[in-house]
């Protein structure tokens, strides 16, 4: 059986948010739209996004690495949001495993968002229904499009090709090969939800830091202050991947 | 989690309503066994209507939680998997049976249908009350399991959640029954008051056990597992947007620890300590108003208790919002 999914390569994601804007642009006018934006120019803007990129930093200066971490619905193989839905509005497609919401059935009780440990479902304050990543179901199943465009908007937009899309149940697909060969991992595997989306880890890099390079030589005001470096401790190379 | 007042009122109001019905039926059973003086049918009829009104008020409150209340009827379709769906079925079932129970008493249709072994006369009210009791216990289970079945929210994922909903509902219902009989001038105040105190003490036991449990455990999933970067120094630098989002509103209560501690002490006092003292005083002084006060304070305490119940719950999605958490 087919299980469509995304594989996100954290080694090349640069956090440009192109996937976020492309997702919003495509889906707000598509099958899943609108994606509400409330008070966009006021002090307290808010809105619906299917995909958000967060940034984390690992390590202690100067031995740090920045992780740009895009997160959207993981289209779990055993989605906890589906059985809790009281109306059957939340469902998993039999033919390709995409988890969707039927907006005409959703009563907006938000119970599915409580049941999702990843926080990837968002309530639309204007339409009063639950929304989430559809994996661009209207694109990927549209047979009138050429095959190269039958991909989610985020995948097509990514300038570094950090996002790979395909069937993770097909052992020869791009996504399966990437997961197998680059150590792809799911998020919060402890819950047993078996997320279909996977992440490819950072590949190990070595940097040589000379202490004299940390301070600018042409710094006449001597404003630059260095934090005291830890004598010893965990470095990035000590981390077990 | 962000506490929603619609859900707080739903769970507390139907809890009282269910407890009150159980109290009425228990009283009837005791009277049948000649352990208590039989009450007028008016007592049961009015009591059932009060119980029904509370359940109805809870039902109305629940609609405020929905984005599309006009589609609420759909919520009965997934009873095979969803506890919320089961609650949506159990609530009208219990309401219908309680309504029938009250009606049977109101029209005095309590002539025995048959007599078991020459001693136990069985009438309509006994059968309907029995079915109503089953429905009420089923409803307690459904309501509590909505929370207790969410395995990611560790503060709720425990049989203690079901026990708390059950005991606190029964306690407040019997407390109301005591107040109701004091108001009606019947002699059942001592009986209902005693059971209210017993249920309150059981509730104290399970609720304190819950507080202790929730203060002890640590979530097995941490930021490392959530992001998949197994480094001891992992810090969020940006959450991906500058304003708020559904995730930052729904899953964070935004209250200070100080206020939550205050609420905890307040509800422990108002649900468990003060009502018990008041009901004992009422028994000693044969007061008609003190049981009513005991119930009122316990109910206000229950609102605080449910508020605390929601703020206690840490959702694992909060791991992705370290700058909020």
PDB file of C-alpha atoms in Angstrom, chain B residues 41-295:
ATOM      1  CA  UNK B  41     -43.167  11.104  44.868  1.00  0.00           C
ATOM      2  CA  UNK B  42     -42.889  14.881  44.653  1.00  0.00           C
ATOM      3  CA  UNK B  43     -39.429  14.684  46.265  1.00  0.00           C
ATOM      4  CA  UNK B  44     -38.157  12.353  43.544  1.00  0.00           C
ATOM      5  CA  UNK B  45     -39.921  14.225  40.756  1.00  0.00           C
ATOM      6  CA  UNK B  46     -38.536  17.641  41.716  1.00  0.00           C
ATOM      7  CA  UNK B  47     -35.098  16.144  42.451  1.00  0.00           C
ATOM      8  CA  UNK B  48     -35.004  14.503  39.015  1.00  0.00           C
ATOM      9  CA  UNK B  49     -35.903  17.780  37.338  1.00  0.00           C
ATOM     10  CA  UNK B  50     -33.093  19.578  39.185  1.00  0.00           C
ATOM     11  CA  UNK B  51     -30.698  16.850  38.065  1.00  0.00           C
ATOM     12  CA  UNK B  52     -32.012  17.107  34.512  1.00  0.00           C
ATOM     13  CA  UNK B  53     -31.649  20.889  34.538  1.00  0.00           C
ATOM     14  CA  UNK B  54     -27.994  20.567  35.606  1.00  0.00           C
ATOM     15  CA  UNK B  55     -27.267  18.066  32.837  1.00  0.00           C
ATOM     16  CA  UNK B  56     -29.012  20.335  30.356  1.00  0.00           C
ATOM     17  CA  UNK B  57     -26.984  23.334  31.527  1.00  0.00           C
ATOM     18  CA  UNK B  58     -23.836  21.245  31.032  1.00  0.00           C
ATOM     19  CA  UNK B  59     -24.982  20.343  27.546  1.00  0.00           C
ATOM     20  CA  UNK B  60     -25.528  24.019  26.709  1.00  0.00           C
ATOM     21  CA  UNK B  61     -22.078  24.873  28.099  1.00  0.00           C
ATOM     22  CA  UNK B  62     -20.488  22.226  25.889  1.00  0.00           C
ATOM     23  CA  UNK B  63     -21.801  23.930  22.759  1.00  0.00           C
ATOM     24  CA  UNK B  64     -19.629  26.951  23.490  1.00  0.00           C
ATOM     25  CA  UNK B  65     -16.587  24.753  22.963  1.00  0.00           C
ATOM     26  CA  UNK B  66     -17.558  23.908  19.408  1.00  0.00           C
ATOM     27  CA  UNK B  67     -16.718  25.820  16.274  1.00  0.00           C
ATOM     28  CA  UNK B  68     -19.821  24.460  14.562  1.00  0.00           C
ATOM     29  CA  UNK B  69     -22.499  23.588  17.157  1.00  0.00           C
ATOM     30  CA  UNK B  70     -25.067  23.178  14.375  1.00  0.00           C
ATOM     31  CA  UNK B  71     -23.174  20.067  13.293  1.00  0.00           C
ATOM     32  CA  UNK B  72     -22.985  18.637  16.809  1.00  0.00           C
ATOM     33  CA  UNK B  73     -25.396  15.848  15.888  1.00  0.00           C
ATOM     34  CA  UNK B  74     -22.633  14.361  13.773  1.00  0.00           C
ATOM     35  CA  UNK B  75     -20.637  13.754  16.933  1.00  0.00           C
ATOM     36  CA  UNK B  76     -22.512  10.534  17.649  1.00  0.00           C
ATOM     37  CA  UNK B  77     -21.210   8.667  14.638  1.00  0.00           C
ATOM     38  CA  UNK B  78     -17.780   7.497  15.804  1.00  0.00           C
ATOM     39  CA  UNK B  79     -18.767   5.700  18.996  1.00  0.00           C
ATOM     40  CA  UNK B  80     -16.614   2.734  18.045  1.00  0.00           C
ATOM     41  CA  UNK B  81     -13.400   4.696  18.557  1.00  0.00           C
ATOM     42  CA  UNK B  82     -14.007   8.095  20.133  1.00  0.00           C
ATOM     43  CA  UNK B  83     -14.800   8.602  23.816  1.00  0.00           C
ATOM     44  CA  UNK B  84     -16.143  12.038  22.921  1.00  0.00           C
ATOM     45  CA  UNK B  85     -18.652  10.381  20.624  1.00  0.00           C
ATOM     46  CA  UNK B  86     -19.580   7.931  23.366  1.00  0.00           C
ATOM     47  CA  UNK B  87     -20.147  10.840  25.743  1.00  0.00           C
ATOM     48  CA  UNK B  88     -22.399  12.476  23.176  1.00  0.00           C
ATOM     49  CA  UNK B  89     -24.513   9.298  23.202  1.00  0.00           C
ATOM     50  CA  UNK B  90     -24.380   8.668  26.949  1.00  0.00           C
ATOM     51  CA  UNK B  91     -25.414  12.194  27.922  1.00  0.00           C
ATOM     52  CA  UNK B  92     -28.846  12.222  26.204  1.00  0.00           C
ATOM     53  CA  UNK B  93     -29.383   8.604  27.261  1.00  0.00           C
ATOM     54  CA  UNK B  94     -28.864   9.552  30.893  1.00  0.00           C
ATOM     55  CA  UNK B  95     -30.981  12.686  30.468  1.00  0.00           C
ATOM     56  CA  UNK B  96     -33.821  10.713  28.902  1.00  0.00           C
ATOM     57  CA  UNK B  97     -33.827   8.090  31.645  1.00  0.00           C
ATOM     58  CA  UNK B  98     -33.673  10.713  34.387  1.00  0.00           C
ATOM     59  CA  UNK B  99     -36.575  12.528  32.735  1.00  0.00           C
ATOM     60  CA  UNK B 100     -38.568   9.278  32.627  1.00  0.00           C
ATOM     61  CA  UNK B 101     -37.664   8.551  36.250  1.00  0.00           C
ATOM     62  CA  UNK B 102     -38.950  11.970  37.295  1.00  0.00           C
ATOM     63  CA  UNK B 103     -42.092  11.618  35.174  1.00  0.00           C
ATOM     64  CA  UNK B 104     -42.941   8.190  36.595  1.00  0.00           C
ATOM     65  CA  UNK B 105     -42.710   9.642  40.091  1.00  0.00           C
ATOM     66  CA  UNK B 106     -44.586  12.797  39.129  1.00  0.00           C
ATOM     67  CA  UNK B 107     -47.571  10.811  37.845  1.00  0.00           C
ATOM     68  CA  UNK B 108     -47.217   8.342  40.703  1.00  0.00           C
ATOM     69  CA  UNK B 109     -46.901   5.351  38.389  1.00  0.00           C
ATOM     70  CA  UNK B 110     -45.252   3.458  41.200  1.00  0.00           C
ATOM     71  CA  UNK B 111     -47.726   0.625  41.604  1.00  0.00           C
ATOM     72  CA  UNK B 112     -45.674  -2.610  41.837  1.00  0.00           C
ATOM     73  CA  UNK B 113     -45.572  -4.489  38.541  1.00  0.00           C
ATOM     74  CA  UNK B 114     -44.544  -7.735  40.205  1.00  0.00           C
ATOM     75  CA  UNK B 115     -43.063  -8.830  43.495  1.00  0.00           C
ATOM     76  CA  UNK B 116     -39.813 -10.782  43.740  1.00  0.00           C
ATOM     77  CA  UNK B 117     -39.849 -13.569  46.384  1.00  0.00           C
ATOM     78  CA  UNK B 118     -42.733 -11.943  48.143  1.00  0.00           C
ATOM     79  CA  UNK B 119     -40.673  -9.102  49.570  1.00  0.00           C
ATOM     80  CA  UNK B 120     -39.310  -6.890  46.791  1.00  0.00           C
ATOM     81  CA  UNK B 121     -42.003  -4.988  44.899  1.00  0.00           C
ATOM     82  CA  UNK B 122     -40.708  -3.881  41.509  1.00  0.00           C
ATOM     83  CA  UNK B 123     -42.285  -0.846  39.847  1.00  0.00           C
ATOM     84  CA  UNK B 124     -41.484   1.318  36.796  1.00  0.00           C
ATOM     85  CA  UNK B 125     -39.351   3.762  38.763  1.00  0.00           C
ATOM     86  CA  UNK B 126     -37.117   0.985  40.090  1.00  0.00           C
ATOM     87  CA  UNK B 127     -36.416  -0.372  36.593  1.00  0.00           C
ATOM     88  CA  UNK B 128     -35.930   3.037  34.989  1.00  0.00           C
ATOM     89  CA  UNK B 129     -33.797   4.171  37.920  1.00  0.00           C
ATOM     90  CA  UNK B 130     -31.622   1.082  37.535  1.00  0.00           C
ATOM     91  CA  UNK B 131     -31.123   1.789  33.847  1.00  0.00           C
ATOM     92  CA  UNK B 132     -30.502   5.459  34.671  1.00  0.00           C
ATOM     93  CA  UNK B 133     -27.821   4.460  37.172  1.00  0.00           C
ATOM     94  CA  UNK B 134     -26.090   2.409  34.488  1.00  0.00           C
ATOM     95  CA  UNK B 135     -26.287   5.338  32.059  1.00  0.00           C
ATOM     96  CA  UNK B 136     -24.923   7.730  34.684  1.00  0.00           C
ATOM     97  CA  UNK B 137     -21.940   5.504  35.456  1.00  0.00           C
ATOM     98  CA  UNK B 138     -21.388   5.087  31.727  1.00  0.00           C
ATOM     99  CA  UNK B 139     -21.455   8.854  31.292  1.00  0.00           C
ATOM    100  CA  UNK B 140     -18.934   9.345  34.118  1.00  0.00           C
ATOM    101  CA  UNK B 141     -16.664   6.841  32.388  1.00  0.00           C
ATOM    102  CA  UNK B 142     -17.045   8.484  28.948  1.00  0.00           C
ATOM    103  CA  UNK B 143     -16.430  12.019  30.235  1.00  0.00           C
ATOM    104  CA  UNK B 144     -13.337  11.017  32.173  1.00  0.00           C
ATOM    105  CA  UNK B 145     -11.969   8.765  29.429  1.00  0.00           C
ATOM    106  CA  UNK B 146     -11.951  11.689  26.989  1.00  0.00           C
ATOM    107  CA  UNK B 147      -8.992  12.900  29.046  1.00  0.00           C
ATOM    108  CA  UNK B 148      -7.692   9.640  30.481  1.00  0.00           C
ATOM    109  CA  UNK B 149      -7.337   8.085  27.022  1.00  0.00           C
ATOM    110  CA  UNK B 150      -4.872  10.692  25.727  1.00  0.00           C
ATOM    111  CA  UNK B 151      -1.669   8.758  26.258  1.00  0.00           C
ATOM    112  CA  UNK B 152       0.547  11.742  25.422  1.00  0.00           C
ATOM    113  CA  UNK B 153      -0.836  13.924  28.184  1.00  0.00           C
ATOM    114  CA  UNK B 154       0.694  12.121  31.110  1.00  0.00           C
ATOM    115  CA  UNK B 155      -1.056  14.176  33.773  1.00  0.00           C
ATOM    116  CA  UNK B 156      -4.386  12.766  32.574  1.00  0.00           C
ATOM    117  CA  UNK B 157      -3.369   9.333  31.316  1.00  0.00           C
ATOM    118  CA  UNK B 158      -4.276   7.468  34.478  1.00  0.00           C
ATOM    119  CA  UNK B 159      -7.196   5.569  36.052  1.00  0.00           C
ATOM    120  CA  UNK B 160      -7.048   8.257  38.742  1.00  0.00           C
ATOM    121  CA  UNK B 161      -8.655  10.673  36.270  1.00  0.00           C
ATOM    122  CA  UNK B 162     -11.721   8.430  36.032  1.00  0.00           C
ATOM    123  CA  UNK B 163     -11.792   7.979  39.810  1.00  0.00           C
ATOM    124  CA  UNK B 164     -11.627  11.754  40.347  1.00  0.00           C
ATOM    125  CA  UNK B 165     -14.466  12.514  37.937  1.00  0.00           C
ATOM    126  CA  UNK B 166     -16.562   9.762  39.534  1.00  0.00           C
ATOM    127  CA  UNK B 167     -15.948  10.594  43.210  1.00  0.00           C
ATOM    128  CA  UNK B 168     -16.135  14.357  42.801  1.00  0.00           C
ATOM    129  CA  UNK B 169     -19.347  14.054  40.795  1.00  0.00           C
ATOM    130  CA  UNK B 170     -20.912  11.758  43.378  1.00  0.00           C
ATOM    131  CA  UNK B 171     -19.677  13.928  46.262  1.00  0.00           C
ATOM    132  CA  UNK B 172     -21.129  17.132  44.843  1.00  0.00           C
ATOM    133  CA  UNK B 173     -24.365  15.363  43.832  1.00  0.00           C
ATOM    134  CA  UNK B 174     -24.938  13.913  47.294  1.00  0.00           C
ATOM    135  CA  UNK B 175     -24.018  17.285  48.776  1.00  0.00           C
ATOM    136  CA  UNK B 176     -26.730  18.866  46.629  1.00  0.00           C
ATOM    137  CA  UNK B 177     -29.126  16.095  47.646  1.00  0.00           C
ATOM    138  CA  UNK B 178     -28.445  16.914  51.307  1.00  0.00           C
ATOM    139  CA  UNK B 179     -29.065  20.602  50.614  1.00  0.00           C
ATOM    140  CA  UNK B 180     -32.202  19.725  48.652  1.00  0.00           C
ATOM    141  CA  UNK B 181     -33.645  17.559  51.433  1.00  0.00           C
ATOM    142  CA  UNK B 182     -32.772  20.204  54.020  1.00  0.00           C
ATOM    143  CA  UNK B 183     -34.600  22.735  51.870  1.00  0.00           C
ATOM    144  CA  UNK B 184     -37.579  20.400  51.488  1.00  0.00           C
ATOM    145  CA  UNK B 185     -37.559  19.679  55.197  1.00  0.00           C
ATOM    146  CA  UNK B 186     -37.235  15.918  54.757  1.00  0.00           C
ATOM    147  CA  UNK B 187     -35.328  13.739  57.173  1.00  0.00           C
ATOM    148  CA  UNK B 188     -32.705  12.593  54.678  1.00  0.00           C
ATOM    149  CA  UNK B 189     -30.110  15.293  55.365  1.00  0.00           C
ATOM    150  CA  UNK B 190     -28.062  13.038  57.633  1.00  0.00           C
ATOM    151  CA  UNK B 191     -28.197  10.138  55.167  1.00  0.00           C
ATOM    152  CA  UNK B 192     -27.166  12.163  52.112  1.00  0.00           C
ATOM    153  CA  UNK B 193     -24.692  14.201  54.118  1.00  0.00           C
ATOM    154  CA  UNK B 194     -22.947  11.059  55.361  1.00  0.00           C
ATOM    155  CA  UNK B 195     -22.583   9.657  51.859  1.00  0.00           C
ATOM    156  CA  UNK B 196     -21.474  13.070  50.568  1.00  0.00           C
ATOM    157  CA  UNK B 197     -18.713  13.133  53.188  1.00  0.00           C
ATOM    158  CA  UNK B 198     -17.665   9.564  52.338  1.00  0.00           C
ATOM    159  CA  UNK B 199     -17.519  10.350  48.602  1.00  0.00           C
ATOM    160  CA  UNK B 200     -15.667  13.595  49.326  1.00  0.00           C
ATOM    161  CA  UNK B 201     -13.054  11.707  51.340  1.00  0.00           C
ATOM    162  CA  UNK B 202     -12.624   9.161  48.538  1.00  0.00           C
ATOM    163  CA  UNK B 203     -12.266  12.077  46.138  1.00  0.00           C
ATOM    164  CA  UNK B 204      -9.668  13.642  48.429  1.00  0.00           C
ATOM    165  CA  UNK B 205      -7.717  10.392  48.375  1.00  0.00           C
ATOM    166  CA  UNK B 206      -7.662  10.060  44.587  1.00  0.00           C
ATOM    167  CA  UNK B 207      -7.186  13.773  43.879  1.00  0.00           C
ATOM    168  CA  UNK B 208      -4.246  14.078  46.267  1.00  0.00           C
ATOM    169  CA  UNK B 209      -2.823  10.891  44.746  1.00  0.00           C
ATOM    170  CA  UNK B 210      -3.139  12.576  41.322  1.00  0.00           C
ATOM    171  CA  UNK B 211      -1.404  15.725  42.549  1.00  0.00           C
ATOM    172  CA  UNK B 212       1.385  13.605  44.051  1.00  0.00           C
ATOM    173  CA  UNK B 213       1.710  11.524  40.871  1.00  0.00           C
ATOM    174  CA  UNK B 214       1.817  14.577  38.633  1.00  0.00           C
ATOM    175  CA  UNK B 215       4.426  16.184  40.848  1.00  0.00           C
ATOM    176  CA  UNK B 216       6.657  13.119  40.584  1.00  0.00           C
ATOM    177  CA  UNK B 217       6.849  11.845  37.032  1.00  0.00           C
ATOM    178  CA  UNK B 218       8.955  13.160  34.221  1.00  0.00           C
ATOM    179  CA  UNK B 219       7.843  12.961  30.617  1.00  0.00           C
ATOM    180  CA  UNK B 220       9.738  10.280  28.714  1.00  0.00           C
ATOM    181  CA  UNK B 221       9.886  12.464  25.630  1.00  0.00           C
ATOM    182  CA  UNK B 222      12.161  15.504  25.684  1.00  0.00           C
ATOM    183  CA  UNK B 223      13.303  18.125  23.210  1.00  0.00           C
ATOM    184  CA  UNK B 224      16.074  15.829  21.925  1.00  0.00           C
ATOM    185  CA  UNK B 225      13.558  13.215  20.885  1.00  0.00           C
ATOM    186  CA  UNK B 226      11.122  15.842  19.614  1.00  0.00           C
ATOM    187  CA  UNK B 227      13.668  17.359  17.233  1.00  0.00           C
ATOM    188  CA  UNK B 228      15.837  14.273  16.837  1.00  0.00           C
ATOM    189  CA  UNK B 229      19.058  16.067  17.716  1.00  0.00           C
ATOM    190  CA  UNK B 230      20.665  14.207  20.587  1.00  0.00           C
ATOM    191  CA  UNK B 231      22.787  16.910  22.071  1.00  0.00           C
ATOM    192  CA  UNK B 232      22.712  17.947  25.706  1.00  0.00           C
ATOM    193  CA  UNK B 233      22.852  21.651  24.838  1.00  0.00           C
ATOM    194  CA  UNK B 234      19.871  22.265  22.612  1.00  0.00           C
ATOM    195  CA  UNK B 235      18.207  25.636  22.658  1.00  0.00           C
ATOM    196  CA  UNK B 236      15.375  27.112  20.652  1.00  0.00           C
ATOM    197  CA  UNK B 237      16.335  30.313  18.881  1.00  0.00           C
ATOM    198  CA  UNK B 238      13.189  30.998  16.847  1.00  0.00           C
ATOM    199  CA  UNK B 239       9.714  29.514  16.843  1.00  0.00           C
ATOM    200  CA  UNK B 240       9.013  30.361  13.220  1.00  0.00           C
ATOM    201  CA  UNK B 241       6.611  33.260  13.688  1.00  0.00           C
ATOM    202  CA  UNK B 242       6.464  36.462  15.674  1.00  0.00           C
ATOM    203  CA  UNK B 243       2.793  36.702  16.684  1.00  0.00           C
ATOM    204  CA  UNK B 244       0.807  34.014  18.441  1.00  0.00           C
ATOM    205  CA  UNK B 245      -0.616  30.890  16.904  1.00  0.00           C
ATOM    206  CA  UNK B 246      -3.189  28.261  17.773  1.00  0.00           C
ATOM    207  CA  UNK B 247      -0.398  26.188  19.309  1.00  0.00           C
ATOM    208  CA  UNK B 248       0.764  28.923  21.628  1.00  0.00           C
ATOM    209  CA  UNK B 249      -2.791  29.731  22.745  1.00  0.00           C
ATOM    210  CA  UNK B 250      -4.365  26.287  23.094  1.00  0.00           C
ATOM    211  CA  UNK B 251      -1.556  24.483  24.875  1.00  0.00           C
ATOM    212  CA  UNK B 252      -0.292  27.119  27.290  1.00  0.00           C
ATOM    213  CA  UNK B 253      -2.241  28.467  30.243  1.00  0.00           C
ATOM    214  CA  UNK B 254      -0.049  31.527  30.651  1.00  0.00           C
ATOM    215  CA  UNK B 255      -0.621  31.652  34.404  1.00  0.00           C
ATOM    216  CA  UNK B 256       2.080  32.081  37.012  1.00  0.00           C
ATOM    217  CA  UNK B 257       3.099  29.205  39.245  1.00  0.00           C
ATOM    218  CA  UNK B 258       2.125  31.383  42.194  1.00  0.00           C
ATOM    219  CA  UNK B 259      -1.456  31.699  41.025  1.00  0.00           C
ATOM    220  CA  UNK B 260      -1.668  27.980  40.271  1.00  0.00           C
ATOM    221  CA  UNK B 261      -0.403  27.125  43.766  1.00  0.00           C
ATOM    222  CA  UNK B 262      -3.028  29.457  45.168  1.00  0.00           C
ATOM    223  CA  UNK B 263      -5.732  27.773  43.101  1.00  0.00           C
ATOM    224  CA  UNK B 264      -4.535  24.358  44.249  1.00  0.00           C
ATOM    225  CA  UNK B 265      -4.778  25.247  47.922  1.00  0.00           C
ATOM    226  CA  UNK B 266      -8.100  26.992  47.328  1.00  0.00           C
ATOM    227  CA  UNK B 267      -9.694  23.993  45.655  1.00  0.00           C
ATOM    228  CA  UNK B 268      -8.314  21.541  48.206  1.00  0.00           C
ATOM    229  CA  UNK B 269      -9.917  23.654  50.897  1.00  0.00           C
ATOM    230  CA  UNK B 270     -13.171  24.408  49.092  1.00  0.00           C
ATOM    231  CA  UNK B 271     -13.862  20.937  47.701  1.00  0.00           C
ATOM    232  CA  UNK B 272     -12.690  18.744  50.545  1.00  0.00           C
ATOM    233  CA  UNK B 273     -12.279  20.560  53.836  1.00  0.00           C
ATOM    234  CA  UNK B 274     -14.889  23.288  54.174  1.00  0.00           C
ATOM    235  CA  UNK B 275     -17.937  21.318  52.907  1.00  0.00           C
ATOM    236  CA  UNK B 276     -17.193  18.408  55.246  1.00  0.00           C
ATOM    237  CA  UNK B 277     -16.949  20.760  58.221  1.00  0.00           C
ATOM    238  CA  UNK B 278     -20.112  22.578  57.172  1.00  0.00           C
ATOM    239  CA  UNK B 279     -22.106  19.375  56.728  1.00  0.00           C
ATOM    240  CA  UNK B 280     -20.968  18.115  60.143  1.00  0.00           C
ATOM    241  CA  UNK B 281     -21.977  21.451  61.652  1.00  0.00           C
ATOM    242  CA  UNK B 282     -25.317  21.249  59.852  1.00  0.00           C
ATOM    243  CA  UNK B 283     -25.863  17.805  61.339  1.00  0.00           C
ATOM    244  CA  UNK B 284     -25.030  19.044  64.814  1.00  0.00           C
ATOM    245  CA  UNK B 285     -27.058  22.246  64.552  1.00  0.00           C
ATOM    246  CA  UNK B 286     -29.873  20.700  62.471  1.00  0.00           C
ATOM    247  CA  UNK B 287     -29.467  23.673  60.184  1.00  0.00           C
ATOM    248  CA  UNK B 288     -31.431  24.007  56.958  1.00  0.00           C
ATOM    249  CA  UNK B 289     -29.139  26.480  55.219  1.00  0.00           C
ATOM    250  CA  UNK B 290     -25.670  25.094  56.022  1.00  0.00           C
ATOM    251  CA  UNK B 291     -25.954  22.102  53.626  1.00  0.00           C
ATOM    252  CA  UNK B 292     -26.824  24.534  50.858  1.00  0.00           C
ATOM    253  CA  UNK B 293     -23.751  26.591  51.718  1.00  0.00           C
ATOM    254  CA  UNK B 294     -21.665  23.398  51.821  1.00  0.00           C
ATOM    255  CA  UNK B 295     -22.790  22.499  48.317  1.00  0.00           C
TER     256      UNK B 295
END
